[in-house]
Tab-separated table of C-alpha atoms and ligand atoms in Angstrom:
chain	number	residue	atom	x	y	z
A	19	UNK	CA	8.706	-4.724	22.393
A	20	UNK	CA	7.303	-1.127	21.759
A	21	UNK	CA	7.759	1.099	24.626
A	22	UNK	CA	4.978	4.156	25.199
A	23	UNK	CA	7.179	6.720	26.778
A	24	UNK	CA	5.605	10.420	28.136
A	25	UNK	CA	6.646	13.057	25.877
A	26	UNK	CA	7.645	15.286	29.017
A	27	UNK	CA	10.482	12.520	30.060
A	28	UNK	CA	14.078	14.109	29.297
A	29	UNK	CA	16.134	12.982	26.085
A	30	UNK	CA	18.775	11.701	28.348
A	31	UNK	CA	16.702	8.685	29.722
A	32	UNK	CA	14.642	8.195	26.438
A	33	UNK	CA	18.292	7.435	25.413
A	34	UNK	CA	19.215	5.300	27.859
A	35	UNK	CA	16.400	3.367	27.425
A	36	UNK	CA	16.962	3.243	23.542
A	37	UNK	CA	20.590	2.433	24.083
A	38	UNK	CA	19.773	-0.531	27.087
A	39	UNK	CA	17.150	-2.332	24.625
A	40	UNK	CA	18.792	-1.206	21.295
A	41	UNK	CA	15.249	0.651	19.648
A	42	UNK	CA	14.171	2.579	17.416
A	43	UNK	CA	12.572	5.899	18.583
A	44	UNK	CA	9.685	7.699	17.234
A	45	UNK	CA	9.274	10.648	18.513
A	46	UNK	CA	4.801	11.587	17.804
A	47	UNK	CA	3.053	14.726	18.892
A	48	UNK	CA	1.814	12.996	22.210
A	49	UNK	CA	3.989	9.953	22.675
A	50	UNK	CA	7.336	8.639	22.433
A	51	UNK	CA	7.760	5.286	21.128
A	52	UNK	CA	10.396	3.198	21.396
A	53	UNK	CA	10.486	-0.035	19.057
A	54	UNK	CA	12.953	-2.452	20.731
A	55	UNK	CA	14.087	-6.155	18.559
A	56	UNK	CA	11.420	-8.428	19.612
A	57	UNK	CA	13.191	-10.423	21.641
A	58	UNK	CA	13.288	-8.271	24.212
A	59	UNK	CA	10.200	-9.584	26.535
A	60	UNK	CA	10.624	-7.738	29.541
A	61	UNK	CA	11.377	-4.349	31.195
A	62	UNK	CA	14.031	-4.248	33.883
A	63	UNK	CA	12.555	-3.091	37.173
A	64	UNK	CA	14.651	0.159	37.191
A	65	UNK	CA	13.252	1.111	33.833
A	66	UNK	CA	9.561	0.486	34.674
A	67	UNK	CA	8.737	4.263	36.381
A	68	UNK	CA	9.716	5.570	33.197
A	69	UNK	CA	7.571	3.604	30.935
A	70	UNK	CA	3.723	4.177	30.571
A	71	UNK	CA	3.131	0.952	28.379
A	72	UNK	CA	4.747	-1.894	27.290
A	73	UNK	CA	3.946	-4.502	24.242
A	74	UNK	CA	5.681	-7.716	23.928
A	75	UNK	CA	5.671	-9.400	20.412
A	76	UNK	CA	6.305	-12.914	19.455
A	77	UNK	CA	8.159	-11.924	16.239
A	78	UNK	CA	9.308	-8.120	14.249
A	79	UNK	CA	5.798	-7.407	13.253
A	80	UNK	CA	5.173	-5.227	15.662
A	81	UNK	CA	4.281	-1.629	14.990
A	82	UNK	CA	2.036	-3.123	12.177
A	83	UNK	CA	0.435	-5.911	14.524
A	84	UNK	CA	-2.559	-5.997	15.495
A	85	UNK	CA	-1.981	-6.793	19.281
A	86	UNK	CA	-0.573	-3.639	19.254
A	87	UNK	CA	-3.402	-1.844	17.958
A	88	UNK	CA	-6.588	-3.527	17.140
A	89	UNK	CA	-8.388	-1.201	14.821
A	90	UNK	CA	-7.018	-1.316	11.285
A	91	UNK	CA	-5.048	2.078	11.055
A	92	UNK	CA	-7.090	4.649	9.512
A	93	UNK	CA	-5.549	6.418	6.335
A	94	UNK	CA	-6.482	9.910	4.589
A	95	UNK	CA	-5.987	9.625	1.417
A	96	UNK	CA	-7.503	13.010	0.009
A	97	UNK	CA	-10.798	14.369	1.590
A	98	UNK	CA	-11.817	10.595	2.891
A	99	UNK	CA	-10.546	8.031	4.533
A	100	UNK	CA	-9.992	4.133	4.679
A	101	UNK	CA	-9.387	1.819	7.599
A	102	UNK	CA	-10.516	3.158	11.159
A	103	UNK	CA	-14.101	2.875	11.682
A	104	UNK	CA	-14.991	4.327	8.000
A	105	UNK	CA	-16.472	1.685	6.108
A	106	UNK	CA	-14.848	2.842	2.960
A	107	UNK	CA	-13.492	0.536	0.440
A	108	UNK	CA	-11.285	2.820	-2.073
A	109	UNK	CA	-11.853	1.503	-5.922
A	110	UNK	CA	-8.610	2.627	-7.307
A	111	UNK	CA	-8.434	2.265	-11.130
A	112	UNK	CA	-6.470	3.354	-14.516
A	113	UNK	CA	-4.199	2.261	-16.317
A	114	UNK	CA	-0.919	0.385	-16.117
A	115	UNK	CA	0.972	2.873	-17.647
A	116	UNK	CA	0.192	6.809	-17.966
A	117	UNK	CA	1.013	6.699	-22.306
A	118	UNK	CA	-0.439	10.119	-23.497
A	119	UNK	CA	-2.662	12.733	-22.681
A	120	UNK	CA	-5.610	11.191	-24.391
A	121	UNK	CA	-5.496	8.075	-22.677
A	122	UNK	CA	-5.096	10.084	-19.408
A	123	UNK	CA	-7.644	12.147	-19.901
A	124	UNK	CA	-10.174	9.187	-21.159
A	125	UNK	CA	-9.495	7.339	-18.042
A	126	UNK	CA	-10.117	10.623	-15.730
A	127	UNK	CA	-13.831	10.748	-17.638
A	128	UNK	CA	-14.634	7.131	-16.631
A	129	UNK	CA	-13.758	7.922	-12.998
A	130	UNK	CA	-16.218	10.603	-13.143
A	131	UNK	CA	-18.928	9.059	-15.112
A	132	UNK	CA	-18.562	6.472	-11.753
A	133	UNK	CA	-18.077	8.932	-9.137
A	134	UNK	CA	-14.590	7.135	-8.571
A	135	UNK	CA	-11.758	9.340	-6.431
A	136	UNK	CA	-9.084	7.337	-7.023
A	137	UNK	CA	-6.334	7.021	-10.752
A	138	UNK	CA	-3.645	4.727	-10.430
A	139	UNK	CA	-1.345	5.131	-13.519
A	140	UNK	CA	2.651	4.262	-13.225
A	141	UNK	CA	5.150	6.667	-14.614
A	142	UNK	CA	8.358	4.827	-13.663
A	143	UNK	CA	7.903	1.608	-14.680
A	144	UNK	CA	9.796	-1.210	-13.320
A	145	UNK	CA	9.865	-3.898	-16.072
A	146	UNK	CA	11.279	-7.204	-16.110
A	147	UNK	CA	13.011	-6.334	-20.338
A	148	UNK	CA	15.383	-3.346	-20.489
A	149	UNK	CA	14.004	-3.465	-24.036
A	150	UNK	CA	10.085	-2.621	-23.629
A	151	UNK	CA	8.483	0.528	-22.747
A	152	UNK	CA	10.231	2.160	-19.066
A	153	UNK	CA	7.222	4.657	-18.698
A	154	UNK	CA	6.863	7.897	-19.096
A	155	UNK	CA	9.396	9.034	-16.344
A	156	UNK	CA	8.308	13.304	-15.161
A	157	UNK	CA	6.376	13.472	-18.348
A	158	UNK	CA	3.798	11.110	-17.573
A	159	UNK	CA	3.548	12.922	-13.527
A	160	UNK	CA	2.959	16.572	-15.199
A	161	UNK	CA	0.163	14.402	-16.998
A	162	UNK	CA	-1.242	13.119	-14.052
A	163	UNK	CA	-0.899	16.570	-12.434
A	164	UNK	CA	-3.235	17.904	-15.238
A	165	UNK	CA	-5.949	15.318	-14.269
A	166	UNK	CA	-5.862	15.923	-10.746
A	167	UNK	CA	-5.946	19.917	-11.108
A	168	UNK	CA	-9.301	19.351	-12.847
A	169	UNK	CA	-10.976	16.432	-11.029
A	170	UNK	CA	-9.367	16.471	-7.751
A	171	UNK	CA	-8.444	12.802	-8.224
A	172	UNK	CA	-6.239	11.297	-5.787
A	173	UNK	CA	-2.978	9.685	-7.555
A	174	UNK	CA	-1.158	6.824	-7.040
A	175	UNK	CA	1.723	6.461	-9.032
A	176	UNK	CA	5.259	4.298	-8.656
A	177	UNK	CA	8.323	4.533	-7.639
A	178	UNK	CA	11.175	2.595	-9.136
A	179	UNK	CA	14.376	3.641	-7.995
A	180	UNK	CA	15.995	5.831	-6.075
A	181	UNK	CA	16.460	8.299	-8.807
A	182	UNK	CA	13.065	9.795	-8.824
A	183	UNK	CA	12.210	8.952	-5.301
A	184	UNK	CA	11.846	12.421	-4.476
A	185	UNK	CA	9.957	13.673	-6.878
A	186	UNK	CA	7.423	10.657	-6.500
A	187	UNK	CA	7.024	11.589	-2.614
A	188	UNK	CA	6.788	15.495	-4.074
A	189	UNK	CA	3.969	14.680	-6.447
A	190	UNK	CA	1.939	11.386	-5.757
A	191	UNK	CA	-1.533	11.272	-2.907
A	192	UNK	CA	-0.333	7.541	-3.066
A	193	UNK	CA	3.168	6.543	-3.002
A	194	UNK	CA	3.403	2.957	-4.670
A	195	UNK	CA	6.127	0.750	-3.698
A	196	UNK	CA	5.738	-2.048	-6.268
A	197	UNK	CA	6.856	-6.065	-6.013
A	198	UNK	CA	10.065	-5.740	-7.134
A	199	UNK	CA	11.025	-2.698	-5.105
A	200	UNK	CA	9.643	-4.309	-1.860
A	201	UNK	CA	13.113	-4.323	-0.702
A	202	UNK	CA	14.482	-1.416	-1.772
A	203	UNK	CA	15.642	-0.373	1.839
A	204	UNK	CA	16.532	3.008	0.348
A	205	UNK	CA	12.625	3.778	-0.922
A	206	UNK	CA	11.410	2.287	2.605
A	207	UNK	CA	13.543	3.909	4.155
A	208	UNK	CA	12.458	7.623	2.353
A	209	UNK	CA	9.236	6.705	2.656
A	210	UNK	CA	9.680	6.405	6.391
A	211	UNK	CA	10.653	9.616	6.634
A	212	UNK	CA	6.928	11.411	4.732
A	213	UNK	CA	3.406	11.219	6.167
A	214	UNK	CA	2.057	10.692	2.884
A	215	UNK	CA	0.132	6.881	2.471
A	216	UNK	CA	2.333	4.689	0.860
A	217	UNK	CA	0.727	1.939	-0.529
A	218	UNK	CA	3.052	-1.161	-0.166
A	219	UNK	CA	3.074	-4.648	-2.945
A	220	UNK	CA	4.006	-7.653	-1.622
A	221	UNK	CA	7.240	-9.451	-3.689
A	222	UNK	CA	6.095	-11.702	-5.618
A	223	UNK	CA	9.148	-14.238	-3.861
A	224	UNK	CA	8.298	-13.270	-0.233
A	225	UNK	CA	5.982	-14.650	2.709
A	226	UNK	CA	3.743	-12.613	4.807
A	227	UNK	CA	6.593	-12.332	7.486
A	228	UNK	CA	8.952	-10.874	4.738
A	229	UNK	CA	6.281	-8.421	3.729
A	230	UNK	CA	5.096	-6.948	6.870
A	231	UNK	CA	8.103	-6.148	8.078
A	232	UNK	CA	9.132	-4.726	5.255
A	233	UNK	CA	6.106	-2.479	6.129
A	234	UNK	CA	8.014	-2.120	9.576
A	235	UNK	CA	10.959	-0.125	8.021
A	236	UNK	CA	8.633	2.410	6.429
A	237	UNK	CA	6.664	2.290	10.285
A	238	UNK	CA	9.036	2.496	12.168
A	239	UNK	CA	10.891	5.573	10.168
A	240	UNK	CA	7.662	7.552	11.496
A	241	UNK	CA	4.939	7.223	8.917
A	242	UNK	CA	1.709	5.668	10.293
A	243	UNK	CA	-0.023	5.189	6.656
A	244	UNK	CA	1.172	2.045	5.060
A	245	UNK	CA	-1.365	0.290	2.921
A	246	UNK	CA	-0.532	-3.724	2.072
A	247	UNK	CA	-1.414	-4.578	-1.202
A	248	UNK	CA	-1.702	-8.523	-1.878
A	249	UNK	CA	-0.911	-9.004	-5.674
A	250	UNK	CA	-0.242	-12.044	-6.396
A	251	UNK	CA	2.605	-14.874	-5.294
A	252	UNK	CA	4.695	-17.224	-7.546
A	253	UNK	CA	3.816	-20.666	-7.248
A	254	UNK	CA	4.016	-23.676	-9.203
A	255	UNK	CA	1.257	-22.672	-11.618
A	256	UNK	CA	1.989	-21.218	-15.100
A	257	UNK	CA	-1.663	-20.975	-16.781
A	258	UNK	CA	-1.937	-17.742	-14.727
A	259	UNK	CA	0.348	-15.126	-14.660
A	260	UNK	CA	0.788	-15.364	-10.269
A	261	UNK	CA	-0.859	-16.961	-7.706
A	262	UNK	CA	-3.540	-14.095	-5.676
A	263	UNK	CA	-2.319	-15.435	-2.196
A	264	UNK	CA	-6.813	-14.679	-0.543
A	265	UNK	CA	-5.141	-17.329	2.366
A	266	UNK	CA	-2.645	-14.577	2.870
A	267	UNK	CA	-4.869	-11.892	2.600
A	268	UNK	CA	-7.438	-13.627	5.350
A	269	UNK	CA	-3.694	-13.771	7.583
A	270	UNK	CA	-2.964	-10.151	6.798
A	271	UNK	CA	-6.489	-9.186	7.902
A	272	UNK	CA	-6.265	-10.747	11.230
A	273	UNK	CA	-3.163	-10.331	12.145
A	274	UNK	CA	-2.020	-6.441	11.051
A	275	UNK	CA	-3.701	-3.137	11.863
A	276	UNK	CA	-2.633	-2.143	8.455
A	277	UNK	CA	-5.093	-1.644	5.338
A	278	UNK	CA	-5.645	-3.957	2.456
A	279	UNK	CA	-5.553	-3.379	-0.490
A	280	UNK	CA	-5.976	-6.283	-3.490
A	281	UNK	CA	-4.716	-6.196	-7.060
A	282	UNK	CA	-6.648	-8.996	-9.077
A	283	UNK	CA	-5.036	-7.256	-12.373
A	284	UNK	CA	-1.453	-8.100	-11.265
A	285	UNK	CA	-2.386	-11.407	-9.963
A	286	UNK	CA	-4.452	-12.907	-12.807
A	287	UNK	CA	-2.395	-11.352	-15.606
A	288	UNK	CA	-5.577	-12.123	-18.325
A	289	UNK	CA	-8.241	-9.632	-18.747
A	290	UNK	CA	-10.681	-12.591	-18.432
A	291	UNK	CA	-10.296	-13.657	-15.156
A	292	UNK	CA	-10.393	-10.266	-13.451
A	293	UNK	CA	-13.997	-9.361	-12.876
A	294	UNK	CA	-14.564	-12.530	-10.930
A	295	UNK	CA	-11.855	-12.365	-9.001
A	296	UNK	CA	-12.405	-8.521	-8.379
A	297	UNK	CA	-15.494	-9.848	-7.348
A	298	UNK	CA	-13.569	-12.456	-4.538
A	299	UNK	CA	-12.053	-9.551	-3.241
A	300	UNK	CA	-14.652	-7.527	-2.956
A	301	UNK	CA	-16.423	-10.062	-0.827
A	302	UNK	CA	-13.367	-10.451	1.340
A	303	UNK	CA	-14.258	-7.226	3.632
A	304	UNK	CA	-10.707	-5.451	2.436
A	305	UNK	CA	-10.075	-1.432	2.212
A	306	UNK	CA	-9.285	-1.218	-1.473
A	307	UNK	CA	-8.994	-2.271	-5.195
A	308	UNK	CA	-6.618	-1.936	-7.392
A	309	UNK	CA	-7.580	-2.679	-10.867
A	310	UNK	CA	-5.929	-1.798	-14.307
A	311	UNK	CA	-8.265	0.040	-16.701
A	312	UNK	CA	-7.159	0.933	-20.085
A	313	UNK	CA	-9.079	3.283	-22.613
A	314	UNK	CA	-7.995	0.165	-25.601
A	315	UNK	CA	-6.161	-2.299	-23.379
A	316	UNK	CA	-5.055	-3.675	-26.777
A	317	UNK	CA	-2.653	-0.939	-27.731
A	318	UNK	CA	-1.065	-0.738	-23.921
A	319	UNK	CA	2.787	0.043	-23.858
A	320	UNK	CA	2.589	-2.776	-20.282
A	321	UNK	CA	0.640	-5.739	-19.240
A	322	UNK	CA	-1.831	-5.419	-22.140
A	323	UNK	CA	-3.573	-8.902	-21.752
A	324	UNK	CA	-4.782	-8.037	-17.795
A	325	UNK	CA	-6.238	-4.511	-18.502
A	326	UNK	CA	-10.296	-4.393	-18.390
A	327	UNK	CA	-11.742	-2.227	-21.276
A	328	UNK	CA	-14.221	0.773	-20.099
A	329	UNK	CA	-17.060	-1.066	-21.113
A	330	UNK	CA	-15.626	-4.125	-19.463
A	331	UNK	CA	-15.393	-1.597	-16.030
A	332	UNK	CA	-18.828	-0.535	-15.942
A	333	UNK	CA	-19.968	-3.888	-16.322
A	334	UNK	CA	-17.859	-4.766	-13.186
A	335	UNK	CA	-18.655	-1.982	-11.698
A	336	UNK	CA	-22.321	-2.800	-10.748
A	337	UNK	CA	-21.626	-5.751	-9.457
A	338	UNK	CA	-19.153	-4.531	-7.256
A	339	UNK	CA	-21.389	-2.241	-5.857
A	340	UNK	CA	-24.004	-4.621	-4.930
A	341	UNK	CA	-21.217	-6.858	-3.014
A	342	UNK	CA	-19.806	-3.635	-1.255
A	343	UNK	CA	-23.375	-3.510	0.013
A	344	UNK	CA	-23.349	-6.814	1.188
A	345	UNK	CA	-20.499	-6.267	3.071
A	346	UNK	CA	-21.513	-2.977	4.426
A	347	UNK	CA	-18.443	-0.869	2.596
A	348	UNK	CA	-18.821	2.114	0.823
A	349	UNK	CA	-17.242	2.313	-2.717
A	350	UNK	CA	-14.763	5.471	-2.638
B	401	PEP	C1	1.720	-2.024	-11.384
B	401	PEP	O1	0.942	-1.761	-10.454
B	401	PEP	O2	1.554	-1.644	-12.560
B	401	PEP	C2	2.865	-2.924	-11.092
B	401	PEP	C3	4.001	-2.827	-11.747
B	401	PEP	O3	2.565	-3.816	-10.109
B	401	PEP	P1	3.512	-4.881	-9.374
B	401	PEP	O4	4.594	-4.099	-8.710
B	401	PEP	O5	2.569	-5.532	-8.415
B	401	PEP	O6	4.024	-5.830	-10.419
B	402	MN	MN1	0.764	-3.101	-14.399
């Protein structure tokens, strides 16, 4: 159940009432919430004066349902906006890795050829060899830094482990929690604790409960701006690198007041196959992107086969642009 609890009601009985249904309590500029386990149903009679609102849930996604708000959740991510009533669709592109200044800076001039606000490029890379490229660790972030300080880009960037989780919160407009760290309770847990958008990948090993709630921890720690971002699911197929789970996304769509995001890159894993899903996506009605751009995708330090040339891009582009109008969403 989440409780809505007036902010004028004394800490004593907000505590009671956290201690008598065991929640977690959020404590907003107008509100108090209280997030009891779901199987709590019901309020006990003595407790009702003290409650404005009550919302029962069949299972733990609960802050991110959308029976509990029906509006996809609208994020700021910069000077704009996705989710809410904005009809924005953010196009977030670079490359998998940030490598060198060159390569940063060569992305940053196809973003503005395109009028695109958005670089992704990790820095901590969390790779499945200890014997390939780890990224470029607080190197690679001063890199990004440059960009942004002369375009105004918005960054997302990775965190890997709890080492750097600080200075990822510190320095990204995105914070990205990637596949394999969808569990790191310790990053959701930090990430609870910021306002900035996070912007969380499903596991590759988990179902859509699994991931929302993981959502939940960073929710329910007090930040509002979780982004989901579908990327792809392990299934019984080899020929492409993962499985992008559109059933899921259609599920996540209905059932979550949280942005989507989808990653055809991650998903398809072969350069070849990305425009046309992009394409899927694009059609799908989601918030956002995510597709890996890399100045000579050949030479990339990680996931070289997936990453679209610029040429490749612009080609893409236009046709995304047309399908954003068919679906009434502006590119961002
Ligand atoms: C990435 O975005 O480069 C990445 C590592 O993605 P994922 O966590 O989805 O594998
Ligand atoms: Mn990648």
């Amino acid at each position: 159940m989440i409780l809505h609890i007036d902010k004028a009601t004394h800490s004593s009985k907000v505590q009671q009432l956290a201690d008598a249904y065991e929640a977690i309590t959020i404590i907003k500029e107008d509100l108090i919430v209280l997030v009891t386990p779901s199987r709590f149903k019901s309020l006990q009679e003595e407790h009702k004066p003290f409650v404005k609102e009550t919302f029962v849930f069949e299972s733990d996604i609960q802050i991110a349902s959308s029976k509990y708000m029906h509006q996809k959740r609208s994020i700021k991510i910069g000077k704009q906006s996705i989710g809410g009533t904005s009809r924005n669709v953010l196009l977030a592109i670079g490359p998998c890795s940030v490598e060198s200044e060159d390569q940063i800076q060569k992305s940053a001039a196809l973003l503005k050829e395109l009028g695109l606000s958005t670089m992704r490029a990790g820095s901590f890379k969390p790779r499945t060899s200890p014997y390939t490229f780890q990224g470029m660790g607080l190197e690679g972030l001063k890199l990004l830094d440059k960009v942004r300080q002369q375009h105004g880009f918005n960054i997302i960037t990775e965190v890997r482990d709890s080492t750097h989780v600080d200075d990822v919160i510190a320095f990204a407009d995105i914070i990205q929690i990637g596949a394999k760290s969808m569990y790191d309770h310790g990053i959701l847990r930090k990430c609870g604790k910021t306002h900035k958008p996070v912007l969380l990948k499903r596991g590759f090993g988990t179902n859509l409960q699994e991931f929302v709630q993981a959502s939940e921890f960073i929710l329910s720690g007090g930040n509002e701006n979780v982004i989901l971002c579908e990327r792809g699911i392990r299934t019984f197929e080899t020929k492409t690198r993962f499985t992008l789970d559109l059933c899921g996304a259609a599920y996540l769509k209905e059932n979550t007041n949280l942005p989507l995001i989808l990653d055809p890159s991650h998903a398809m894993g072969y350069a070849y196959g990305v425009p046309d899903l992009a394409r899927a996506c694009m059609a799908m009605d989601i918030e956002g992107l995510l597709i890996e751009v890399h100045p000579n995708p050949s030479e990339a330090q990680s996931d070289a086969s997936q990453q679209l040339n610029h040429p490749q891009f612009r080609e893409l582009f236009q046709s995304l642009q047309l399908i954003a109008k068919a679906v009434n969403r502006n590119i961002i």
